[in-house]
Coordinates of N, CA, C and O in Angstrom, one line a residue:
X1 N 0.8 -1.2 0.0 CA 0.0 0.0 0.0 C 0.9 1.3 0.0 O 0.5 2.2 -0.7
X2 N 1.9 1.4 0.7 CA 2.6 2.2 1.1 C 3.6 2.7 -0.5 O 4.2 3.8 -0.6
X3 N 3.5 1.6 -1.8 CA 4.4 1.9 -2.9 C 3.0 2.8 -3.6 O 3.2 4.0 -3.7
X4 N 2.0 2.3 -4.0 CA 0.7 2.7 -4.2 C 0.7 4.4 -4.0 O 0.7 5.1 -5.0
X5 N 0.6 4.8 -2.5 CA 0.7 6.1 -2.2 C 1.8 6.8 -2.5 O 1.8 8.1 -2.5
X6 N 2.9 6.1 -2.7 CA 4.4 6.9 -3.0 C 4.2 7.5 -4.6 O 4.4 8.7 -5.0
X7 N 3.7 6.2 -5.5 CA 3.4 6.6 -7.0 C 2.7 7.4 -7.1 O 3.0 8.3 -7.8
X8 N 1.6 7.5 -6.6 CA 0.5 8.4 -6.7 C 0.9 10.2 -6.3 O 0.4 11.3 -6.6
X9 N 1.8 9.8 -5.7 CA 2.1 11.2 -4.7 C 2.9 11.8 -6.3 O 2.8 12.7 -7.1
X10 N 4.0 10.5 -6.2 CA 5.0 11.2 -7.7 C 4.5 11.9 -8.7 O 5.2 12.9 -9.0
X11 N 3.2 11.6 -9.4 CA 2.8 11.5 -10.4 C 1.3 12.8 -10.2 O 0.3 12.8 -10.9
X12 N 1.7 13.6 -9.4 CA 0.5 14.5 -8.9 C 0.2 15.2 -9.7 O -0.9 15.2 -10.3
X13 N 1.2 16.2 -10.0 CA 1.6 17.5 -11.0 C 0.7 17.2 -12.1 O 0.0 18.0 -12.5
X14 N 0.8 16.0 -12.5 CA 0.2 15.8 -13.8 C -1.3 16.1 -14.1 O -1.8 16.5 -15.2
X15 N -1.9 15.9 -12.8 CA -3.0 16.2 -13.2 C -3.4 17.5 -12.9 O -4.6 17.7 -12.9
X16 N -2.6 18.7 -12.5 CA -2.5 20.0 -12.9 C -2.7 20.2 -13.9 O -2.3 19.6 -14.8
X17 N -3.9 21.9 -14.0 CA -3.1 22.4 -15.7 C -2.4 22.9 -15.7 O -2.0 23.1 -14.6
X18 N -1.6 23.4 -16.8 CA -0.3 24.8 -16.8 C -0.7 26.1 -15.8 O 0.1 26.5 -15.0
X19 N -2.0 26.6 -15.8 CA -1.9 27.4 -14.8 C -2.6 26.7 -14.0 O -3.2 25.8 -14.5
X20 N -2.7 26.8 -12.6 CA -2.7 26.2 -11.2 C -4.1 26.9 -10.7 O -5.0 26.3 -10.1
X21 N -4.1 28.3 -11.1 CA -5.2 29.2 -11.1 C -6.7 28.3 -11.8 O -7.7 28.0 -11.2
X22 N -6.5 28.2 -12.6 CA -7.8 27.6 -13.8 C -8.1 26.2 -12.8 O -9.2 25.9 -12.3
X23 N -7.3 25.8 -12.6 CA -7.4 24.2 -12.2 C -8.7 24.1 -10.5 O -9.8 23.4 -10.3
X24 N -8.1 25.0 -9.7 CA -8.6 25.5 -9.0 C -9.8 26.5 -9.0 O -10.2 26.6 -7.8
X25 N -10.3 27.0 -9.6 CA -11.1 27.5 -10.3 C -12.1 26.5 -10.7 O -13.2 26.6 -10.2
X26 N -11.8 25.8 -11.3 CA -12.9 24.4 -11.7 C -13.1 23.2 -10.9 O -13.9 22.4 -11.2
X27 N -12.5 23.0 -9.9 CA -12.5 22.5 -8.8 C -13.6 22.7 -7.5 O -14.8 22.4 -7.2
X28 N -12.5 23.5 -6.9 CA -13.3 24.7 -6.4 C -13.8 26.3 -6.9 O -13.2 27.4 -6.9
X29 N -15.2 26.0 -7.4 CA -15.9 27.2 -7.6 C -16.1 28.2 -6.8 O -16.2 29.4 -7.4
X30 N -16.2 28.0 -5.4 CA -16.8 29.0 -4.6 C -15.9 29.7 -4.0 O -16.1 30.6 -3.3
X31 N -14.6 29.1 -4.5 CA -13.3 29.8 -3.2 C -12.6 30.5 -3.9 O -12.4 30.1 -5.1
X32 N -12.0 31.8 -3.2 CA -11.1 32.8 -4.3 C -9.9 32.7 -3.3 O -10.1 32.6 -2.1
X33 N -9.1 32.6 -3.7 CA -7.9 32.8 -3.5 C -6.9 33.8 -3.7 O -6.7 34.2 -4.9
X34 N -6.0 34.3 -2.6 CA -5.6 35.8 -2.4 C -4.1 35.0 -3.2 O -4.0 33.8 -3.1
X35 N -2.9 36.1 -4.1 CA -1.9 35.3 -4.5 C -1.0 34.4 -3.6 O -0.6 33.3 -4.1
X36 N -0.6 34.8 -2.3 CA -0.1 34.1 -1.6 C 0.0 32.9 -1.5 O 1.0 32.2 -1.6
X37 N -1.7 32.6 -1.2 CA -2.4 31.1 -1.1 C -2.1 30.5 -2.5 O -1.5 29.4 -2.7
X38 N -2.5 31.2 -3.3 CA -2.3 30.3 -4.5 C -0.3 30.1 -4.7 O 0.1 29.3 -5.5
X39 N 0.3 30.7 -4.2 CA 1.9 30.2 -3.9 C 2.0 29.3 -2.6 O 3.1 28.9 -2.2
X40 N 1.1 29.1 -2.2 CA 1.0 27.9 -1.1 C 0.9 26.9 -2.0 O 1.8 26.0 -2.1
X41 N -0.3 26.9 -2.7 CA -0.8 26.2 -3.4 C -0.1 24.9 -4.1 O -0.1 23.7 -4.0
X42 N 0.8 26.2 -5.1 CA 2.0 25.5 -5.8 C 2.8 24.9 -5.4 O 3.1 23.8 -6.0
X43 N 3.4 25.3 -4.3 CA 4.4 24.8 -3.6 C 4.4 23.7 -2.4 O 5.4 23.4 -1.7
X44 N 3.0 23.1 -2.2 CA 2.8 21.9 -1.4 C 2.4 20.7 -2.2 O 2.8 19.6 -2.0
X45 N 1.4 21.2 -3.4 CA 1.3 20.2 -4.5 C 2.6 19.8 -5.3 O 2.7 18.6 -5.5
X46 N 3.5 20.5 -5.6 CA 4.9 19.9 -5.8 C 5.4 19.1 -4.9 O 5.8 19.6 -3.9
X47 N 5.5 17.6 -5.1 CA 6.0 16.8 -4.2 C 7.4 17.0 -4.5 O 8.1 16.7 -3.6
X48 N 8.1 17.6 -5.5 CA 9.4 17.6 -4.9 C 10.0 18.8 -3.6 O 11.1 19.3 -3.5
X49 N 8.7 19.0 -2.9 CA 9.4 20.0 -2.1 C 8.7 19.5 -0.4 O 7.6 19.7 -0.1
X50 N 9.6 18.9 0.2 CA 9.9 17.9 1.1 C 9.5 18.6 2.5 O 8.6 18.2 3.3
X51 N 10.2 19.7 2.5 CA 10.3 20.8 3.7 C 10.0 22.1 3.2 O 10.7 22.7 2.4
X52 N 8.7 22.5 3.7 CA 8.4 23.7 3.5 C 8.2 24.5 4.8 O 8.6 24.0 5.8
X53 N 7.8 25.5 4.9 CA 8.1 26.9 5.5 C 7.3 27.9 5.4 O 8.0 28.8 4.8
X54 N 6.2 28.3 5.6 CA 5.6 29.8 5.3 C 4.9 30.6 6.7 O 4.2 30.4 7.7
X55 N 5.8 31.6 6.0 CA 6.2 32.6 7.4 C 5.4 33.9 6.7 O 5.6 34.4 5.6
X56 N 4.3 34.2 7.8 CA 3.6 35.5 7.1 C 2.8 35.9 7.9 O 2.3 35.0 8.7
X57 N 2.2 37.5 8.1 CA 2.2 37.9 9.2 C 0.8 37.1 9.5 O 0.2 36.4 8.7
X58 N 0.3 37.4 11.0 CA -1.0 36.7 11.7 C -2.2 37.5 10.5 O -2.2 38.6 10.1
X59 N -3.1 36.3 10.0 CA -4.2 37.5 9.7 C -4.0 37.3 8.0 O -4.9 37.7 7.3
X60 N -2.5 36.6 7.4 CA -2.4 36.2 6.1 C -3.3 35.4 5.4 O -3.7 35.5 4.3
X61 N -3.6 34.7 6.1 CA -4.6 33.4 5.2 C -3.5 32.2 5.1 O -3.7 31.3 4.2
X62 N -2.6 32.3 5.8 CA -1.6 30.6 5.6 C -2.5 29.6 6.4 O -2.9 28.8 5.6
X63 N -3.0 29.4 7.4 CA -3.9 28.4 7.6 C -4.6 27.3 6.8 O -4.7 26.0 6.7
X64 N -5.3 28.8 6.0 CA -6.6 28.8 5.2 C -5.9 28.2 3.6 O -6.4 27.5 2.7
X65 N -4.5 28.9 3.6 CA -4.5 28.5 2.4 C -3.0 26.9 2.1 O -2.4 26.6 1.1
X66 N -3.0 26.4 3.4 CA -2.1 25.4 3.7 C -3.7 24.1 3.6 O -3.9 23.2 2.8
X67 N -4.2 24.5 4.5 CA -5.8 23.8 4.5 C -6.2 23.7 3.6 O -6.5 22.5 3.3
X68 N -6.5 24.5 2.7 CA -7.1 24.2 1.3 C -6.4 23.3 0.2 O -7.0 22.5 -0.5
X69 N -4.6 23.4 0.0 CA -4.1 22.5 -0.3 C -4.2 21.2 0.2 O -4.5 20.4 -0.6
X70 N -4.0 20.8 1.3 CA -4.1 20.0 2.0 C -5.4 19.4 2.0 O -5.5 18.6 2.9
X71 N -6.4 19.6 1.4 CA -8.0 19.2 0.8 C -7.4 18.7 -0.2 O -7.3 17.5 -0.2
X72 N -6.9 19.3 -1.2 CA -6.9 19.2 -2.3 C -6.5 17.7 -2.5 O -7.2 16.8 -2.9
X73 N -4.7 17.7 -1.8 CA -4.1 16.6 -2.2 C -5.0 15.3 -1.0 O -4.6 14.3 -1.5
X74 N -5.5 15.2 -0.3 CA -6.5 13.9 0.1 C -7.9 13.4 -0.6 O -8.6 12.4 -0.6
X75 N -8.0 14.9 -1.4 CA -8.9 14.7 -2.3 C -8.8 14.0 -3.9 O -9.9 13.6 -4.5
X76 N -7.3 13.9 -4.5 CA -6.7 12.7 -5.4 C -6.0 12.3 -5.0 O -5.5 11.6 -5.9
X77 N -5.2 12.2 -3.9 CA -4.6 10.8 -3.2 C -5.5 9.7 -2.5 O -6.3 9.8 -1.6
X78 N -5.4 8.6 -3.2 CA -5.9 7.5 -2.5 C -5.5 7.3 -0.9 O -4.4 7.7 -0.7
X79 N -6.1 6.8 0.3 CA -5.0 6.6 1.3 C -3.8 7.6 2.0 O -2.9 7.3 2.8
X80 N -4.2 9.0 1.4 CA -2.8 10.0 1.8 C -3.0 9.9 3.6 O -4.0 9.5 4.2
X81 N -2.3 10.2 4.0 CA -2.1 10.2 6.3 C -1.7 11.7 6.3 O -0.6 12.2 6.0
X82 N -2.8 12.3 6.9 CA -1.9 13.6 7.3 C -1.9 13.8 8.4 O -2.9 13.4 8.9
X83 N -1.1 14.4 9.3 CA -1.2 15.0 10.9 C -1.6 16.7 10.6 O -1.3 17.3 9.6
X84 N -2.2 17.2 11.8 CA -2.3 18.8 11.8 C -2.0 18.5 13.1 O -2.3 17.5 13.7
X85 N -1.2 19.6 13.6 CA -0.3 19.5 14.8 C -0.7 21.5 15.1 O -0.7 22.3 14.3
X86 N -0.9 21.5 16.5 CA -0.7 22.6 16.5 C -0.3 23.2 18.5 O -0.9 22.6 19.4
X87 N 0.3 23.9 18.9 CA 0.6 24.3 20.2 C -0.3 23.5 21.0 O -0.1 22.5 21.7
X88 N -1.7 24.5 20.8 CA -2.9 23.7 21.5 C -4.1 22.9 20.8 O -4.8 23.2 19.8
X89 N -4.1 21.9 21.5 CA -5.2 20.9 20.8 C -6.2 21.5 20.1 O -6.9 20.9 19.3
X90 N -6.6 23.1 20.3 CA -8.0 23.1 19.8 C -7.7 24.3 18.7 O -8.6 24.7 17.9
X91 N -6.1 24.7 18.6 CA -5.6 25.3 17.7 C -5.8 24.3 16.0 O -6.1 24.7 14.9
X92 N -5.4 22.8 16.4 CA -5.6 21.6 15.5 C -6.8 21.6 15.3 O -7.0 21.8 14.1
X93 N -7.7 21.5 16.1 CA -9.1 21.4 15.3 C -9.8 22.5 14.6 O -10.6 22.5 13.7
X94 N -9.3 23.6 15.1 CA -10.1 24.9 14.1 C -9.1 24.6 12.5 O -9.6 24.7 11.4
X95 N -7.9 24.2 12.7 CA -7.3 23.4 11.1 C -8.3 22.9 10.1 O -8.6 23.2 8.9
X96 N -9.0 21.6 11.3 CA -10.0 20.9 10.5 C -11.1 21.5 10.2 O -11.6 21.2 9.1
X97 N -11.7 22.4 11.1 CA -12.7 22.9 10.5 C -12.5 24.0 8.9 O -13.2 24.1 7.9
X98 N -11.2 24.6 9.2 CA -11.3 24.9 8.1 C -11.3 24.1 6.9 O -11.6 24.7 5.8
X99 N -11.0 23.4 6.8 CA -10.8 22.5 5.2 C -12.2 21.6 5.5 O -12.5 21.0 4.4
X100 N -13.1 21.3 6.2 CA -14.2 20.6 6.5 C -15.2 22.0 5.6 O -16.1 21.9 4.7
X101 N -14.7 23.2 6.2 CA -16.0 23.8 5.2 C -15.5 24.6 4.1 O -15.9 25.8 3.8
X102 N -14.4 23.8 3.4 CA -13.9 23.9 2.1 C -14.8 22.7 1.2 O -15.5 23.0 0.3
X103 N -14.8 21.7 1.5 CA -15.2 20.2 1.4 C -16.3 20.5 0.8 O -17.1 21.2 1.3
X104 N -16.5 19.8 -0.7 CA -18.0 20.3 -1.5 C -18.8 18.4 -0.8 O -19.7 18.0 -0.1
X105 N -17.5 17.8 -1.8 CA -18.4 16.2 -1.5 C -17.3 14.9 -1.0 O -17.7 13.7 -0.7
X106 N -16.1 15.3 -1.0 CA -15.0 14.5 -1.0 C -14.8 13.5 0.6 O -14.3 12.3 0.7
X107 N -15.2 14.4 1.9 CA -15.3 14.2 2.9 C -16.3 13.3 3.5 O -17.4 13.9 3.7
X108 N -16.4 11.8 4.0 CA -17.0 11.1 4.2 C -17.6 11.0 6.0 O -17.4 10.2 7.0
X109 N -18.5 12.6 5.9 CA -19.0 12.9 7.3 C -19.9 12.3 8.1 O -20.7 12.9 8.8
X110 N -19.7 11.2 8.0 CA -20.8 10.1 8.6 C -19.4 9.5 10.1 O -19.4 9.3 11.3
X111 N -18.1 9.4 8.8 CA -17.2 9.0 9.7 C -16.2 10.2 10.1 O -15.0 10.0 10.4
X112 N -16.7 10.9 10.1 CA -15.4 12.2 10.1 C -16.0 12.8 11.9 O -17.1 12.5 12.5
X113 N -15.2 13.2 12.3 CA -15.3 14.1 13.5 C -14.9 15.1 13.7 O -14.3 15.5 12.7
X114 N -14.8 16.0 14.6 CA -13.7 17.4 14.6 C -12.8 17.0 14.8 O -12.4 17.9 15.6
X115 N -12.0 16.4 14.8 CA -10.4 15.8 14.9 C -10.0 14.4 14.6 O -9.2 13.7 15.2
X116 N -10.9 14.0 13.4 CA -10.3 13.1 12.5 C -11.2 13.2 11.1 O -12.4 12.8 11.3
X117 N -11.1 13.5 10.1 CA -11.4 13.9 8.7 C -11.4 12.5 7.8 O -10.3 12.0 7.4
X118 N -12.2 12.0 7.6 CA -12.1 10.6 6.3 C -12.6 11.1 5.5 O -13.6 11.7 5.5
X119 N -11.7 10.7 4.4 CA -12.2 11.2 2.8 C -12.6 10.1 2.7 O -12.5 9.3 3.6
X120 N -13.4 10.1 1.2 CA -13.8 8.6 0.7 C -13.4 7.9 0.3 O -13.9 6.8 0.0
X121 N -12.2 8.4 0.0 CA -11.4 7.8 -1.4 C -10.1 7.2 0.2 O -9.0 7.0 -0.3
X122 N -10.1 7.0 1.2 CA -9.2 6.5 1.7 C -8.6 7.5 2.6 O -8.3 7.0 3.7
X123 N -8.5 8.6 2.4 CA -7.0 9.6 2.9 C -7.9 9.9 3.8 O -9.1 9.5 3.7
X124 N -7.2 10.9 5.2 CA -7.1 10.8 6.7 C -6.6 11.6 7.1 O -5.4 11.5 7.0
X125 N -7.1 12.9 7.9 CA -6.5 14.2 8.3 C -6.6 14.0 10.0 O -7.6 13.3 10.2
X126 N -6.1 14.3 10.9 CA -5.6 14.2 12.1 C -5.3 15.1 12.6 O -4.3 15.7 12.1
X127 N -5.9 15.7 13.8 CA -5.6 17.0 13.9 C -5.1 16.2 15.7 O -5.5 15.1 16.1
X128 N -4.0 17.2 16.3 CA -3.6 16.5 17.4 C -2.6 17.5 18.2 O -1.7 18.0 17.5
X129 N -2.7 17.8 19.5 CA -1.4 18.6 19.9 C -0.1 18.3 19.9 O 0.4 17.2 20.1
X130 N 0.7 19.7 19.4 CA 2.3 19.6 19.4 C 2.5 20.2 20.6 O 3.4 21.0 20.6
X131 N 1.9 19.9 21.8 CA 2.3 20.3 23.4 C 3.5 19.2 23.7 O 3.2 18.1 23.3
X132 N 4.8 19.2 24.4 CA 5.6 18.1 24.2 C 5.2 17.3 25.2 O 5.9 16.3 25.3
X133 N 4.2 17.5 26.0 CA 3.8 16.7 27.2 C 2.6 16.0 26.6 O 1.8 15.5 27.4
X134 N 2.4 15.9 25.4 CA 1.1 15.4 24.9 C 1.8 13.9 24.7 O 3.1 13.8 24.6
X135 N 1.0 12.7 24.6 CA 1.5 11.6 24.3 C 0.8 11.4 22.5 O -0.2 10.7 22.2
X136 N 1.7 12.0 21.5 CA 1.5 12.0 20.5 C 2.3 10.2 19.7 O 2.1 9.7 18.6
X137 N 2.8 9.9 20.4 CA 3.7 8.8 19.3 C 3.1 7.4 18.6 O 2.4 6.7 19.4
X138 N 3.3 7.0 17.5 CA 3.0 5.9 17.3 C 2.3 5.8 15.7 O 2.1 4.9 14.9
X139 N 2.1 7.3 15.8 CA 1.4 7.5 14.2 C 2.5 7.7 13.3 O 3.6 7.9 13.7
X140 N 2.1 7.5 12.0 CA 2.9 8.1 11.0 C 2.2 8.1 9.8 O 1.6 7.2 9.2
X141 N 2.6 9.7 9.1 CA 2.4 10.2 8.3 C 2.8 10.7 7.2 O 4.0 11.1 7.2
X142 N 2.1 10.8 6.0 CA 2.8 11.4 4.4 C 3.2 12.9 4.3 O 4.1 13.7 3.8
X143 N 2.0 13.0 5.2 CA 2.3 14.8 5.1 C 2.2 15.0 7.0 O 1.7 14.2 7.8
X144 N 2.8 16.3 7.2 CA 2.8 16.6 9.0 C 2.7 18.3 8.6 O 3.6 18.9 8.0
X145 N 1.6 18.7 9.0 CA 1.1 20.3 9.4 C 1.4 20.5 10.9 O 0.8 20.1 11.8
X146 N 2.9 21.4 10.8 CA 2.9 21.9 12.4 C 2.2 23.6 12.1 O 2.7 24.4 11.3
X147 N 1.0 23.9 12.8 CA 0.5 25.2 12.5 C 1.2 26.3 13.9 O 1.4 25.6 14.9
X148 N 1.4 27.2 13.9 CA 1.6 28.2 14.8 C 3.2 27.7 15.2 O 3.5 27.9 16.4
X149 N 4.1 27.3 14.4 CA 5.3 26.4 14.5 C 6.4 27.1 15.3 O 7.5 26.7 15.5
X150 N 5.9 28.0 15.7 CA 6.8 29.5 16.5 C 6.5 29.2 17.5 O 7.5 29.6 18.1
X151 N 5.8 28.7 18.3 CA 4.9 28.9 19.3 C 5.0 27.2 19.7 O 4.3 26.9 20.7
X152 N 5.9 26.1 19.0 CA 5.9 24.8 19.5 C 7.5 24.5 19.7 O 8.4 24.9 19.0
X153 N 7.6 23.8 20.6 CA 8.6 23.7 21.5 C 9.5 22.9 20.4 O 8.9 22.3 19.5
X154 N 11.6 22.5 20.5 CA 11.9 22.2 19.7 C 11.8 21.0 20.4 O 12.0 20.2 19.6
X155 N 11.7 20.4 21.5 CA 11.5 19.0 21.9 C 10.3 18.5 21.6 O 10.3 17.3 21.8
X156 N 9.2 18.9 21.3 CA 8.2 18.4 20.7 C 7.6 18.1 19.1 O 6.8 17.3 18.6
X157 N 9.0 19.6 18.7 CA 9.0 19.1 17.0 C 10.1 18.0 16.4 O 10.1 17.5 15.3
X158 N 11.1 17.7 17.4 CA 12.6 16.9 17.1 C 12.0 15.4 17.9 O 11.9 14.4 17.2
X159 N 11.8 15.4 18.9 CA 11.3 14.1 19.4 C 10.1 13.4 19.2 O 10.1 12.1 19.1
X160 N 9.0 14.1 19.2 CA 7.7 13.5 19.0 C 7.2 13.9 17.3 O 6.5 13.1 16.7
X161 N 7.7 14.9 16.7 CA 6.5 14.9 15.5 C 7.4 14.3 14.2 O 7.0 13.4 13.4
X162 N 8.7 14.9 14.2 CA 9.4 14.6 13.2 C 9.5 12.8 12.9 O 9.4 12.3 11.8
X163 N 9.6 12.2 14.1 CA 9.8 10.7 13.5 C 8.9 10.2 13.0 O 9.2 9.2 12.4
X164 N 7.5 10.7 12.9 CA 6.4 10.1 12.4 C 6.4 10.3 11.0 O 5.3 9.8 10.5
X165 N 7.2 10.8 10.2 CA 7.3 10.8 8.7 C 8.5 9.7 8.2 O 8.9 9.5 7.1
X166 N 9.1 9.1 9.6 CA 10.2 8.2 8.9 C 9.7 6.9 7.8 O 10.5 6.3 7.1
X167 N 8.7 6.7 7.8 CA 7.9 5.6 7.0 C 7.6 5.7 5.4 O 7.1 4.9 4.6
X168 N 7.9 6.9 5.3 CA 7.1 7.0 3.7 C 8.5 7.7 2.4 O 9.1 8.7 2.7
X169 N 8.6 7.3 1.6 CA 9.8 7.7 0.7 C 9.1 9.4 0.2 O 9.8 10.4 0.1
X170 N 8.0 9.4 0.1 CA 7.4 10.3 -0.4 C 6.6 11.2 1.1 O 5.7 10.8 1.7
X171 N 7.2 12.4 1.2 CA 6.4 13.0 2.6 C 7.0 14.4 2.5 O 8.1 14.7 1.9
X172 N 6.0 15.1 3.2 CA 6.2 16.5 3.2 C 6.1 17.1 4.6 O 5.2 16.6 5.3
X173 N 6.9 18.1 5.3 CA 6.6 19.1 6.7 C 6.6 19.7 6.4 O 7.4 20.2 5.7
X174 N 5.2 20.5 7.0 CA 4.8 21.7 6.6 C 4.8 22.6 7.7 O 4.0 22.4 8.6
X175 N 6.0 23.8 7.9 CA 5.8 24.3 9.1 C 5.2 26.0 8.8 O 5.6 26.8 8.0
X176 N 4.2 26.2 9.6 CA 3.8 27.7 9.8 C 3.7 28.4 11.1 O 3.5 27.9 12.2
X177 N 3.9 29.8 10.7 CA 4.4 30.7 11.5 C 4.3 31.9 11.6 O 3.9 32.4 10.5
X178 N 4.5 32.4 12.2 CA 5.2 34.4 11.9 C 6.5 34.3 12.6 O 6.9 33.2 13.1
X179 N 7.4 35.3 12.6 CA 8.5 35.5 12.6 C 8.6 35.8 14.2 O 8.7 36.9 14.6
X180 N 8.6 35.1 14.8 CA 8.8 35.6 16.5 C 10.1 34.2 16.9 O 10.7 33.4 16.1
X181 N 10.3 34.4 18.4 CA 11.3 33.7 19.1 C 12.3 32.8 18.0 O 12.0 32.7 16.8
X182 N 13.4 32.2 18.5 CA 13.7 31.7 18.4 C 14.3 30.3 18.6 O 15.2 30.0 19.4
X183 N 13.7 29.4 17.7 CA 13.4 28.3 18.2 C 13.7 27.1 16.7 O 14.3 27.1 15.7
X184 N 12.8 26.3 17.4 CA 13.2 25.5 15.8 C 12.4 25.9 14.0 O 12.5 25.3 12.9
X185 N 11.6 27.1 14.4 CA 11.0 27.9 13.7 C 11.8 28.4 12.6 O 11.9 28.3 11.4
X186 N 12.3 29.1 14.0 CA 13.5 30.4 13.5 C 14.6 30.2 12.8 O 15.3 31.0 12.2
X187 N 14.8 28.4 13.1 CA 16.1 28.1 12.4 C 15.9 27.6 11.4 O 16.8 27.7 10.5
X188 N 14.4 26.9 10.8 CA 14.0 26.6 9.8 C 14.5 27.7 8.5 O 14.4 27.2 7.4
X189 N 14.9 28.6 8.6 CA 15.4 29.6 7.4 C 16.2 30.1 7.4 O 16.5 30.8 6.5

């Protein structure tokens, strides 16, 4: 299963058009997207980009527009695993809610909850605290959303979240933030 989801991840782009804009647009109808987002966009659906980073002030739309990606790709990945990780547990679930009311038909809300998302097609969003006293371990994931990534401790992102992507050839971290302390945020760039 695990080679399945790796191919599938490889082979994403393809079903892109040349502009990224149109594609989105026909997908999703109802959602506009500010440019930023749509440079989120690009740059999470490229599986060749492993470790990402977006740093922008509070009030940007990176949540919103990390979340909306992150619909997207559970929405033609068969089976995709994602974590949303955030400081505080209920910081993770407002994650889910936003991409829950992105969701036209893809989301299988019979089995979905505020802190676990089933598509139908297989894929699986998880929302969960990066508190380092949280007993997070044992999952593992294709994709890992640390949100508010300023604001989470580096023993929580080096010991508990990071190993959970050791399983897949194909996986992405996605860390967000604004520019404060310095920490494992700050070293990210």
């Amino acid at each position: 299963m695990l080679h399945i989801i790796d191919k599938k991840i490889s082979t994403i782009g393809i079903d892109l058009l040349e502009n990224p804009y149109d594609f989105i647009k026909s997908k999703y109808k109802d959602i506009s997207l500010y440019n930023n987002q749509i440079d989120i966009f690009n740059t999470i659906t490229d599986v060749l980009n492993h470790y990402i980073i977006v740093v922008q002030a509070r009030g940007g739309g990176k949540t919103f527009g990390v979340g909306f990606s992150i619909h997207y790709m559970c929405s033609v990945i068969k089976n995709l695993k994602v974590g949303w990780f955030a400081p505080k547990y209920a910081q993770a679930k407002r994650g889910l809610r936003q991409i829950k009311a992105i969701d036209k038909d893809d989301i299988d809300k019979k089995s979905s909850t505020i802190t676990h998302l089933v598509f139908k097609n297989g894929s699986e969003i998880i929302a969960d605290s990066a508190h380092e006293k949280a007993n997070i371990e044992g999952a593992h994931y294709n994709i890992i959303v640390i949100d508010e990534c300023h604001k989470t401790s580096d023993v929580a992102v080096s010991n508990k979240i990071l190993p959970m992507l050791g399983s897949f050839k194909h996986y992405q971290l996605i860390k967000l933030g604004v520019a404060l302390y310095k920490n494992n945020f700050f070293k990210s760039f």
